Amino acid sequence: MMVEINCPMCGIKSDANKEECPFCGARLKPLQDASNLDYEGGDLPDWLKGIKDAENTALPSSPEEELVPDWLQDLRDQPVDIPMTEKAEQESWDSDSQFGETGGEEDSADWLNRFPLETSPSQDFVSKDTIEIDEKSQQVEPADVTEPFTQEIQDRIAPPEEEPDRLAEIEKPNDLFGMDQETEIPEDVTSEVTPEQIQPFDNVEEEIPRPTSEVEQEERLEEDLEWLDELGTAFSGFHPETGLPIRTDAAFSSEIEDKEISTSPKEILPLLISKIETEDETAEKPATQVEEQSDLFPVELPSWLKDMRPVEAIAVGSAAASDKELEKTESAGPLAGLKGILPAEPDVSQTQKPKTYSVKLHVTDEQKYQSNLLIDMIKAEGVAIPTPASPVITPQHLLRIGIASVLFISILFSLVTGIPDVGASLATSEVSEVFKLIESLQTGSPVLLAIDYDPAYSGEMDSITGVIVNHLISRGLYLTFISSISTGAIQAEHLLAMLNQGKKEGFSTPQQYINLGFIPGEATGLYRFAKSPKQVIPFDIKGKPAWNVHNIQRVESISGFSLVIVATENPDIARSWIEQVEPLLEGSPLMMIVSAQAEPITRPYYSAYPRQVQGLINGLTDGVAYNSLLKSSERIGEYWPPYNVGMLFAGLLIAIGGMVNLALAYRVHRKKSDASGK
Amino acid sequence: VKWSLKAPIFASIAIGTGIVILLGYFIKIPFLLNLRAAFLQWALILTSVAVFVGVLNLIRIHFHKIKSGEKGNIYSLVLLISFVLVFLIAMVFGPTDIWSLWLFNYILLPIESSLLALLAVILVYAAARQFYRRSNLFTLIFTGTTVFILISTFALPGFEIPGLSDLRILISQVISVAGARGILLGVALGTIATGIRILLGADRPYGG
């Protein structure tokens, strides 16, 4: 019995002894003996064995299954209603149309039989022609089947003489693929066949395998066109797009009789070929365009960009890989023995190790030097610079300590020893006027005394004010203390307590004096108090009614007091009293006891004409002079020698220190001049 | 321009009050005088309340300093303790009681006097260093005048330089008074100008 094998290309069974397939010319036996390849040996890895086993199991069991496309398989599966007479004829045709044992042609006849051929007038022609071919093919021996089969195919494609009109109508390309839109389709035919029953011809294009080379492409096209010609012949009565039968009556055939009819298979399927050629042209187009645009200047990439782009390494690697691929000979399958076969899995089969690039930067020495400088600068920013420790005692400290020591020692020495005996200052006319003014007041007359100096000035102001208060009380005048600062009320108590020291009977309130406390509001408060003192300060500092005392019961305004005395060291307070209260005194005298620093501000009011201040006691000097007039033994006399010594030494220190610093300044200036002169 | 309804209200109140107070100096109408007296009394009351509010604000600020742990909060703690102590003593015993006087005599008065004494030393030192900092004619005049007044004040018995006392009086009672009078005149003019601006609404220290 003859052993047959399936052609790996066309699937037609052929003699196993033949080297090539008589139908398609494909090599049936590989150049390299497959038995020499150890597919089952241990050289192959397991994963490759698994792939091969999977391929073997996935292969179709029969050539029919292998070669039938999906869309044809779908057409087979569709039920077709064929009349019994036609069906019997089809069955007989099917049985006679087999090419011996060839399955490919059998497939075509099989699925073509499933169409309602009675709807097409060309069915008779096709069936008869096909039967004739089948009969002839059965008479040919399988070994010599190539030539007669080819001849029969060509004869079948060639236009039959007995029905030229029908053939021209069938093989007209535009009619076959629906390009001729002017073709009229009879309604009776349209109603019998629906478009859903026929697969569009566009799917045929998808089934065409893409050849890898031009030669193979032409061969494959020839092969494909053969069965497509058969397909076209079978569907000659249908519109390619609508799937409707094409009008083929005599009248219609006569209308298109004059048109050119091409019998070439390539012309029957121009769209398929044109699409394939178009794809090839589009693939080759870029190269052509580059050649056409060769007149453009070549672009020179910057050096840094060239360094970053490893084009050469890749190009060299790819070129080497392509050379190896070209030299490679296929060892198995239908392409066994052929060279230059494209690898099935180029990425997987690429065994060349990609070139590695070092991540180390290539820097010059200058760049290293500059980067080190930058690193050092950044590190230096984070390092704390220790500040030089300042000396505990500087020359300025020594100078300040020296001045304080000289003043303290000299004043303390004078205070303890009473040296020098400077004597009492001479009473000026101002002091004499104040003395006479107080002496002129009637006993029991109310005198308003404002204690408006801070505790810091108690050393000076208490001494001066104490002398005046002693005189007032000795005169039997009734004292009413008031203050426009918050510490003035208790400052008055402190003054009285100081004056009471060493006395058997001190000043008593409210018999001899009353303390009204604090007047808020500064200038406004003073003005308001001057206008109506009983409304502003109705109670004394102890919270008792202040104006019930006999001496001050009739006081309704500031003018009710016989004398108003203001003791302050603040020029602004002195000005407020003078400007706000003095206009309301209505003839009552206003006397100021001020510190030495407030004298320049108060003296203009005293020197004015008419006088706004009727008496002025200025500083410790006038206080000592007033005390000399009183012939009192107040402690202000004890302060006079240290005061003079302190003033003298302060003057001397300023003078001496000024001259020394002037010399130092001159020395520094001379150094700078010498330095600039160089 | 940002415009608020408060501005004309505040301005009208301030201007109206100022005009009433100012007219009270020149026009002796009982109604006007009484109105002015009422306004001044309100001012005194508001000032007293302002003092109280100021004390409360002082306590609040230093309390927050202690609570937040700011640097130097120990001084705030001393201030609050001193405030509470003095307040309680003055409220319980009275402001003129012996305990209140003790606080004044032995705490407040020595501290302030000592600060003033230090000021005297610093002034002497600054006057001596004045020539080093700025050696010019004005420094010489300022320092020379100071030294002359200080030394001329020293009244050594039996030692009197002819004309020295007269020169001192000339400086302290003529030159200095001339300068002080100029200052007073400037203050008076400034006060008048400020009063007019407030009456016209040009200056609004009350806001708006």
Coordinates of C-alpha atoms in Angstrom, one line a residue, chain A residues 12-549:
Chain A
I12 CA -3.0 17.8 0.1
K13 CA -2.0 14.2 0.6
S14 CA 0.8 13.0 -1.6
D15 CA 3.1 10.1 -1.9
A16 CA 5.5 9.9 1.0
N17 CA 8.4 9.0 -1.3
K18 CA 8.2 12.3 -3.2
E19 CA 10.5 15.0 -2.2
E20 CA 8.2 17.8 -3.1
C21 CA 4.5 18.3 -3.1
P22 CA 3.1 17.8 -6.6
F23 CA 0.4 20.5 -6.0
C24 CA 2.2 23.3 -4.3
G25 CA 5.8 22.4 -4.8
A26 CA 6.6 22.6 -1.1
R27 CA 9.3 20.3 0.2
L28 CA 7.9 17.3 1.8
K29 CA 11.1 16.1 3.3
P30 CA 13.5 18.5 5.1
L31 CA 17.0 18.8 3.9
Q32 CA 18.2 17.8 7.3
D33 CA 17.0 14.6 8.5
A34 CA 14.6 15.1 11.3
S35 CA 15.6 11.9 12.9
N36 CA 19.1 13.3 13.5
L37 CA 17.5 16.1 15.6
D38 CA 17.2 15.0 19.1
Y39 CA 13.9 16.6 19.8
E40 CA 13.2 14.0 22.4
G41 CA 16.6 14.0 23.8
G42 CA 17.9 15.7 26.8
D43 CA 19.5 18.6 25.0
L44 CA 16.2 20.5 24.8
P45 CA 15.1 22.3 27.9
D46 CA 11.9 21.3 29.5
W47 CA 10.0 24.4 28.6
L48 CA 10.8 23.8 24.9
K49 CA 9.6 20.3 25.1
G50 CA 6.4 21.5 26.7
I51 CA 5.9 23.9 23.9
K52 CA 6.4 21.2 21.3
D53 CA 4.1 18.8 23.0
A54 CA 1.5 21.5 23.1
E55 CA 1.9 22.2 19.4
N56 CA 1.5 18.5 18.6
T57 CA -1.7 18.3 20.6
A58 CA -3.0 21.5 19.1
L59 CA -2.5 20.3 15.5
P60 CA -5.7 19.4 13.7
S61 CA -6.3 15.8 13.3
S62 CA -7.2 16.0 9.7
P63 CA -6.2 18.1 6.8
E64 CA -9.7 19.4 6.4
E65 CA -9.7 20.9 9.8
E66 CA -6.3 22.4 9.3
L67 CA -7.1 24.2 6.1
V68 CA -10.7 25.2 6.5
P69 CA -10.9 28.9 7.6
D70 CA -13.3 30.1 10.2
W71 CA -15.5 31.9 7.9
L72 CA -15.9 28.9 5.7
Q73 CA -16.5 26.7 8.7
D74 CA -19.3 29.1 9.7
L75 CA -20.8 28.8 6.2
R76 CA -20.7 25.0 6.5
D77 CA -22.5 25.1 9.8
Q78 CA -25.3 27.2 8.4
P79 CA -28.4 25.2 7.5
V80 CA -29.3 25.6 3.9
D81 CA -32.6 24.6 2.4
I82 CA -32.0 22.9 -0.8
P83 CA -34.8 21.3 -2.8
M84 CA -34.8 17.6 -2.8
T85 CA -34.1 17.4 -6.5
E86 CA -31.2 19.7 -6.3
K87 CA -30.0 18.1 -3.1
A88 CA -29.8 14.7 -4.7
E89 CA -27.9 16.3 -7.6
Q90 CA -25.6 18.0 -5.1
E91 CA -24.9 14.8 -3.3
S92 CA -24.1 13.1 -6.5
W93 CA -21.9 16.1 -7.4
D94 CA -20.2 15.9 -4.0
S95 CA -19.4 12.3 -4.4
D96 CA -18.1 12.8 -7.9
S97 CA -16.2 16.0 -7.3
Q98 CA -13.6 14.6 -5.0
F99 CA -10.1 14.7 -6.2
G100 CA -9.4 11.2 -5.1
E101 CA -8.3 11.8 -1.6
T102 CA -7.5 15.5 -1.9
G103 CA -9.2 17.3 0.9
G104 CA -8.6 20.9 -0.1
E105 CA -10.6 20.8 -3.2
E106 CA -13.2 18.7 -1.5
D107 CA -13.6 21.4 1.1
S108 CA -14.3 24.0 -1.5
A109 CA -16.9 21.9 -3.2
D110 CA -18.4 21.0 0.1
W111 CA -19.1 24.5 1.4
L112 CA -20.1 25.7 -2.0
N113 CA -22.8 23.1 -2.2
R114 CA -24.4 24.6 0.9
F115 CA -25.4 27.7 -1.0
P116 CA -28.7 28.0 -2.7
L117 CA -27.3 27.6 -6.2
E118 CA -30.7 27.5 -7.8
T119 CA -31.0 31.2 -7.2
S120 CA -28.2 31.8 -9.7
P121 CA -28.5 31.1 -13.3
S122 CA -24.8 30.3 -13.5
Q123 CA -25.2 27.4 -11.2
D124 CA -25.6 25.0 -14.0
F125 CA -22.5 26.2 -15.6
V126 CA -20.5 25.9 -12.4
S127 CA -21.8 22.5 -11.5
K128 CA -21.2 21.1 -14.9
D129 CA -17.8 22.5 -15.2
T130 CA -16.9 21.3 -11.9
I131 CA -18.1 17.8 -12.6
E132 CA -16.1 17.7 -15.7
I133 CA -13.0 18.7 -13.9
D134 CA -13.7 16.1 -11.2
E135 CA -14.1 13.4 -13.7
K136 CA -10.9 14.3 -15.4
S137 CA -9.0 14.5 -12.2
Q138 CA -10.1 11.1 -11.1
Q139 CA -8.7 9.7 -14.3
V140 CA -5.3 11.1 -13.7
E141 CA -2.8 9.2 -11.6
P142 CA -1.7 10.9 -8.5
A143 CA 1.9 11.0 -9.5
D144 CA 1.1 13.0 -12.7
V145 CA -1.6 15.0 -11.2
T146 CA 0.1 18.3 -11.2
E147 CA 0.0 19.2 -14.9
P148 CA -3.5 18.0 -15.7
F149 CA -4.8 19.6 -12.5
T150 CA -3.3 22.9 -13.4
Q151 CA -4.6 22.6 -16.9
E152 CA -8.0 21.9 -15.6
I153 CA -7.9 24.9 -13.3
Q154 CA -6.8 27.1 -16.1
D155 CA -9.6 25.8 -18.3
R156 CA -12.1 26.4 -15.6
I157 CA -10.9 29.9 -15.1
A158 CA -10.9 30.6 -18.8
P159 CA -14.2 31.9 -20.2
P160 CA -16.4 29.2 -21.6
E161 CA -17.4 29.6 -25.1
E162 CA -21.0 28.5 -24.8
E163 CA -21.9 31.2 -22.3
P164 CA -19.8 34.3 -23.0
D165 CA -22.3 36.7 -21.7
R166 CA -22.7 35.0 -18.4
L167 CA -18.9 34.6 -18.0
A168 CA -18.3 38.2 -18.8
E169 CA -20.9 39.1 -16.2
I170 CA -19.3 36.8 -13.6
E171 CA -15.7 37.6 -14.1
K172 CA -16.2 41.3 -14.4
P173 CA -14.2 42.6 -11.4
N174 CA -16.4 45.5 -10.7
D175 CA -19.5 43.4 -10.8
L176 CA -17.9 40.7 -8.6
F177 CA -16.8 43.2 -5.8
G178 CA -19.7 45.5 -6.1
M179 CA -17.8 48.4 -7.7
D180 CA -20.3 48.9 -10.4
Q181 CA -23.1 50.7 -8.6
E182 CA -25.2 51.0 -11.7
T183 CA -26.0 47.3 -11.7
E184 CA -29.6 46.7 -11.3
I185 CA -30.8 43.9 -9.0
P186 CA -34.1 42.4 -9.7
E187 CA -36.4 42.5 -6.7
D188 CA -37.5 38.9 -7.1
V189 CA -34.0 37.7 -6.6
T190 CA -33.4 40.0 -3.7
S191 CA -36.2 38.5 -1.8
E192 CA -34.9 35.0 -2.0
V193 CA -31.4 35.6 -0.6
T194 CA -30.5 37.8 2.3
P195 CA -27.2 39.4 2.9
E196 CA -26.8 37.7 6.3
Q197 CA -26.6 34.3 4.6
I198 CA -23.5 35.2 2.7
Q199 CA -20.2 36.2 4.2
P200 CA -18.8 39.4 2.7
F201 CA -15.9 39.0 0.4
D202 CA -13.8 41.3 2.4
N203 CA -13.0 38.5 4.7
V204 CA -11.2 36.8 1.9
E205 CA -8.5 39.3 2.2
E206 CA -7.8 38.4 5.8
E207 CA -7.3 34.7 4.9
I208 CA -4.6 35.5 2.5
P209 CA -1.2 34.7 4.1
R210 CA 1.4 37.3 3.9
P211 CA 4.5 36.1 1.9
T212 CA 7.9 36.9 3.4
S213 CA 9.6 37.5 0.1
E214 CA 8.5 38.7 -3.3
V215 CA 9.0 35.3 -4.9
E216 CA 7.2 33.5 -2.2
Q217 CA 4.5 36.2 -2.4
E218 CA 3.9 35.7 -6.1
E219 CA 3.8 31.9 -5.6
R220 CA 1.4 32.2 -2.7
L221 CA -0.7 34.6 -4.6
E222 CA -0.9 32.2 -7.5
E223 CA -2.0 29.5 -5.2
D224 CA -4.5 31.6 -3.4
L225 CA -5.9 33.0 -6.6
E226 CA -6.7 29.5 -7.8
W227 CA -9.2 28.7 -5.1
L228 CA -10.4 32.3 -5.1
D229 CA -11.2 31.9 -8.7
E230 CA -13.3 28.9 -7.9
L231 CA -14.9 30.9 -5.2
G232 CA -15.6 33.7 -7.6
T233 CA -17.0 31.3 -10.1
A234 CA -19.3 29.8 -7.5
F235 CA -20.5 33.3 -6.4
S236 CA -20.7 34.7 -9.8
G237 CA -24.4 35.3 -9.5
F238 CA -24.2 37.4 -6.3
H239 CA -23.3 40.9 -5.6
P240 CA -20.1 41.0 -3.5
E241 CA -21.3 43.7 -1.1
T242 CA -25.0 43.2 -0.9
G243 CA -24.9 39.4 -1.4
L244 CA -27.8 39.7 -3.8
P245 CA -27.9 37.8 -7.1
I246 CA -26.7 39.8 -10.0
R247 CA -29.0 40.3 -12.9
T248 CA -27.9 37.9 -15.6
D249 CA -30.7 37.9 -18.1
A250 CA -30.1 38.3 -21.7
A251 CA -31.1 41.9 -21.8
F252 CA -28.8 42.8 -19.0
S253 CA -26.0 40.8 -20.6
S254 CA -26.4 42.6 -23.8
E255 CA -26.0 45.9 -22.1
I256 CA -22.6 45.1 -20.8
E257 CA -21.5 43.0 -23.7
D258 CA -19.4 45.8 -25.1
K259 CA -17.3 46.1 -22.0
E260 CA -13.9 44.6 -21.8
I261 CA -13.7 41.3 -20.0
S262 CA -10.6 40.2 -18.4
T263 CA -10.0 36.6 -17.9
S264 CA -6.8 36.8 -15.9
P265 CA -7.1 35.7 -12.2
K266 CA -5.1 38.7 -11.1
E267 CA -7.6 41.0 -12.7
I268 CA -10.5 39.2 -11.1
L269 CA -9.3 40.2 -7.7
P270 CA -7.7 43.5 -8.3
L271 CA -8.5 44.9 -4.9
L272 CA -6.8 42.1 -3.0
I273 CA -3.7 42.5 -5.1
S274 CA -3.8 46.2 -5.0
K275 CA -4.1 46.2 -1.3
I276 CA -1.1 43.9 -0.9
E277 CA 0.9 46.0 -3.3
T278 CA -0.2 49.2 -1.6
E279 CA 1.0 47.8 1.7
D280 CA 4.3 47.0 0.2
E281 CA 4.6 50.4 -1.3
T282 CA 3.8 52.1 2.0
A283 CA 6.4 50.0 3.6
E284 CA 9.0 51.1 1.1
K285 CA 7.8 54.6 0.9
P286 CA 9.8 56.1 3.8
A287 CA 13.0 55.0 2.3
T288 CA 12.0 56.5 -1.0
Q289 CA 11.1 59.7 0.8
V290 CA 14.4 59.8 2.5
E291 CA 16.2 59.5 -0.8
E292 CA 14.0 62.2 -2.2
Q293 CA 14.8 64.5 0.7
S294 CA 18.5 63.7 0.5
D295 CA 19.2 67.3 -0.5
L296 CA 18.6 68.3 3.1
F297 CA 21.6 69.1 5.2
P298 CA 22.5 66.3 7.7
V299 CA 21.8 67.3 11.3
E300 CA 24.8 67.1 13.5
L301 CA 23.9 66.2 17.1
P302 CA 25.7 67.9 20.0
S303 CA 28.5 65.9 21.6
W304 CA 26.7 65.5 24.9
L305 CA 23.7 64.1 23.1
K306 CA 25.8 61.7 21.2
D307 CA 27.3 60.6 24.5
M308 CA 23.9 60.0 26.0
R309 CA 22.6 58.0 23.0
P310 CA 24.2 54.5 22.7
V311 CA 23.3 54.3 19.0
E312 CA 26.5 52.7 17.8
A313 CA 26.4 49.9 20.3
I314 CA 22.8 49.0 19.5
A315 CA 23.5 49.3 15.7
V316 CA 26.5 47.1 16.0
G317 CA 24.6 44.6 18.1
S318 CA 21.6 44.5 15.8
A319 CA 23.8 44.3 12.7
A320 CA 25.6 41.3 14.2
A321 CA 22.4 39.7 15.1
S322 CA 20.9 40.2 11.7
D323 CA 24.0 38.7 10.1
K324 CA 23.7 35.7 12.3
E325 CA 20.0 35.4 11.4
L326 CA 20.8 35.5 7.7
E327 CA 23.4 32.7 8.0
K328 CA 21.1 30.6 10.1
T329 CA 19.6 27.5 8.3
E330 CA 16.2 26.3 9.3
S331 CA 16.5 22.8 10.6
A332 CA 12.9 21.7 11.0
G333 CA 9.4 22.2 9.6
P334 CA 8.4 22.9 6.0
L335 CA 11.1 25.6 5.7
A336 CA 13.8 23.2 6.8
G337 CA 17.0 23.7 4.9
L338 CA 16.3 27.3 3.8
K339 CA 18.5 30.1 4.9
G340 CA 17.6 33.6 6.1
I341 CA 14.4 32.5 7.7
L342 CA 13.0 35.1 10.1
P343 CA 13.1 33.8 13.6
A344 CA 9.8 32.9 15.1
E345 CA 10.7 34.6 18.4
P346 CA 13.5 37.0 17.8
D347 CA 13.3 38.6 21.3
V348 CA 13.5 35.3 23.0
S349 CA 16.1 33.8 20.8
Q350 CA 18.4 36.8 21.2
T351 CA 21.2 35.5 23.3
Q352 CA 23.5 38.4 23.0
K353 CA 24.1 40.1 26.3
P354 CA 23.2 43.8 26.2
K355 CA 26.1 46.1 26.6
T356 CA 26.4 47.6 30.1
Y357 CA 27.3 51.1 30.8
S358 CA 29.0 52.4 33.8
V359 CA 27.1 54.7 36.1
K360 CA 30.3 56.4 37.2
L361 CA 30.5 60.0 36.0
H362 CA 33.4 61.1 34.0
V363 CA 34.5 64.4 35.5
T364 CA 37.5 66.4 35.0
D365 CA 40.0 67.5 37.7
E366 CA 38.7 71.1 37.5
Q367 CA 35.1 69.9 38.0
K368 CA 36.2 67.8 40.9
Y369 CA 38.0 70.8 42.4
Q370 CA 35.0 73.0 42.1
S371 CA 32.7 70.4 43.5
N372 CA 34.9 69.9 46.5
L373 CA 34.9 73.7 47.0
L374 CA 31.1 73.7 46.9
I375 CA 31.0 70.8 49.4
D376 CA 33.4 72.6 51.7
M377 CA 31.3 75.7 51.5
I378 CA 28.1 73.8 52.4
K379 CA 29.8 72.1 55.3
A380 CA 31.1 75.3 56.6
E381 CA 27.6 76.8 56.7
G382 CA 26.6 74.2 59.2
V383 CA 29.6 74.6 61.5
A384 CA 29.0 77.1 64.3
I385 CA 31.7 79.6 64.5
P386 CA 32.6 80.1 68.1
T387 CA 32.3 83.8 69.1
P388 CA 35.3 85.1 70.9
A389 CA 34.5 85.4 74.6
S390 CA 34.2 89.0 75.6
P391 CA 36.4 90.0 78.5
V392 CA 34.6 90.3 81.8
I393 CA 36.0 93.7 82.5
T394 CA 36.6 96.2 79.7
P395 CA 38.1 99.6 79.9
Q396 CA 34.6 101.1 79.6
H397 CA 33.5 99.1 82.6
L398 CA 36.5 100.3 84.5
L399 CA 35.7 103.9 83.6
R400 CA 32.1 103.6 84.7
I401 CA 33.1 101.9 88.0
G402 CA 35.7 104.5 88.6
I403 CA 33.3 107.4 88.1
A404 CA 30.7 105.8 90.4
S405 CA 33.3 105.0 93.0
V406 CA 34.7 108.5 93.0
L407 CA 31.2 110.0 93.4
F408 CA 30.0 107.6 96.0
I409 CA 33.2 107.9 98.1
S410 CA 33.3 111.6 98.0
I411 CA 29.6 112.1 98.8
L412 CA 29.7 109.5 101.5
F413 CA 32.9 111.0 103.0
S414 CA 31.3 114.5 103.1
L415 CA 28.0 113.2 104.5
V416 CA 29.8 111.4 107.3
T417 CA 32.4 114.0 108.2
G418 CA 30.6 117.2 107.1
I419 CA 33.7 118.2 105.3
P420 CA 33.9 120.7 103.7
D421 CA 32.0 123.3 105.6
V422 CA 30.5 125.1 102.7
G423 CA 28.0 127.1 104.7
A424 CA 24.5 128.0 103.8
S425 CA 23.7 129.4 100.4
L426 CA 22.6 133.0 100.3
A427 CA 18.8 133.6 100.0
T428 CA 17.8 135.1 96.8
S429 CA 15.0 137.6 96.2
E430 CA 12.8 134.8 95.0
V431 CA 13.2 132.9 98.2
S432 CA 12.6 136.0 100.3
E433 CA 9.3 136.6 98.4
V434 CA 8.0 133.1 99.2
F435 CA 8.9 133.5 102.8
K436 CA 7.1 136.8 103.0
L437 CA 4.1 135.4 101.2
I438 CA 3.7 132.6 103.7
E439 CA 4.2 134.9 106.5
S440 CA 1.4 137.1 105.2
L441 CA -1.2 134.3 105.4
Q442 CA -3.7 134.3 108.2
T443 CA -3.6 131.4 110.7
G444 CA -6.0 128.7 109.8
S445 CA -6.2 129.7 106.2
P446 CA -6.5 126.7 103.8
V447 CA -3.4 126.0 101.8
L448 CA -3.5 123.6 98.9
L449 CA -0.3 121.7 98.5
A450 CA 0.1 119.4 95.5
I451 CA 2.7 116.7 95.9
D452 CA 3.4 115.8 92.2
Y453 CA 6.9 114.3 92.2
D454 CA 8.0 110.7 91.8
P455 CA 9.6 108.8 94.7
A456 CA 12.9 108.8 92.7
Y457 CA 13.2 112.5 93.4
S458 CA 12.4 112.3 97.1
G459 CA 16.0 113.0 98.1
E460 CA 15.8 116.4 96.6
M461 CA 12.1 117.3 96.7
D462 CA 11.4 116.0 100.2
S463 CA 14.1 118.3 101.6
I464 CA 12.9 121.4 99.8
T465 CA 9.2 120.7 100.4
G466 CA 9.8 119.7 104.0
V467 CA 11.2 123.2 104.8
I468 CA 8.1 124.8 103.3
V469 CA 5.7 122.5 105.0
N470 CA 7.3 123.2 108.4
H471 CA 6.9 126.8 107.8
L472 CA 3.3 126.4 106.9
I473 CA 2.4 124.3 109.8
S474 CA 4.4 126.6 112.1
R475 CA 2.2 129.4 110.8
G476 CA -0.9 127.5 111.8
L477 CA -2.2 127.1 108.2
Y478 CA -4.5 124.2 107.3
L479 CA -2.8 121.9 104.7
T480 CA -4.9 120.1 102.0
F481 CA -2.7 117.6 100.1
I482 CA -3.6 116.7 96.6
S483 CA -1.7 115.0 93.7
S484 CA -2.1 114.4 90.0
I485 CA 0.1 111.3 90.0
S486 CA -0.8 108.0 91.5
T487 CA 2.1 107.9 94.1
G488 CA 1.6 111.5 95.2
A489 CA -0.9 110.8 98.0
I490 CA 1.4 108.3 99.8
Q491 CA 4.3 110.5 98.9
A492 CA 2.6 113.2 101.0
E493 CA 2.2 110.8 103.9
H494 CA 5.8 109.9 103.6
L495 CA 6.8 113.6 103.7
L496 CA 4.7 114.2 106.8
A497 CA 6.1 111.1 108.4
M498 CA 9.6 112.3 107.7
L499 CA 8.8 115.7 109.2
N500 CA 7.2 114.1 112.3
Q501 CA 10.4 112.3 113.1
G502 CA 11.9 113.5 116.4
K503 CA 8.8 115.4 117.3
K504 CA 6.7 114.6 120.3
E505 CA 3.5 115.5 118.6
G506 CA 3.3 114.9 114.9
F507 CA 0.9 116.4 112.4
S508 CA -2.5 115.0 112.8
T509 CA -5.4 114.7 110.4
P510 CA -7.9 116.1 109.9
Q511 CA -7.0 118.7 112.6
Q512 CA -4.0 120.0 110.8
Y513 CA -4.1 118.6 107.3
I514 CA -6.2 116.5 105.0
N515 CA -5.1 114.3 102.2
L516 CA -7.5 114.3 99.2
G517 CA -5.5 111.7 97.3
F518 CA -5.3 111.4 93.5
I519 CA -6.9 113.5 90.7
P520 CA -7.2 111.5 87.5
G521 CA -7.2 113.1 84.1
E522 CA -4.0 115.1 84.3
A523 CA -4.7 118.6 82.8
T524 CA -8.5 118.0 82.5
G525 CA -8.6 116.7 86.0
L526 CA -6.8 119.7 87.3
Y527 CA -9.1 122.1 85.5
R528 CA -12.1 120.2 86.8
F529 CA -10.7 120.2 90.3
A530 CA -10.0 123.9 90.1
K531 CA -13.5 124.5 89.1
S532 CA -15.3 122.4 91.7
P533 CA -13.0 120.5 94.1
K534 CA -15.9 119.2 96.2
Q535 CA -17.4 117.4 93.2
V536 CA -14.2 115.9 91.9
I537 CA -12.8 114.7 95.3
P538 CA -15.6 114.4 97.8
F539 CA -13.7 112.0 100.1
D540 CA -10.2 112.0 101.5
I541 CA -7.7 109.2 101.0
K542 CA -9.2 107.2 103.9
G543 CA -12.7 107.4 102.4
K544 CA -14.1 109.9 104.8
P545 CA -15.9 113.1 103.8
A546 CA -13.2 115.6 103.1
W547 CA -15.0 118.8 103.1
N548 CA -16.5 118.7 106.5
V549 CA -13.5 120.3 108.1

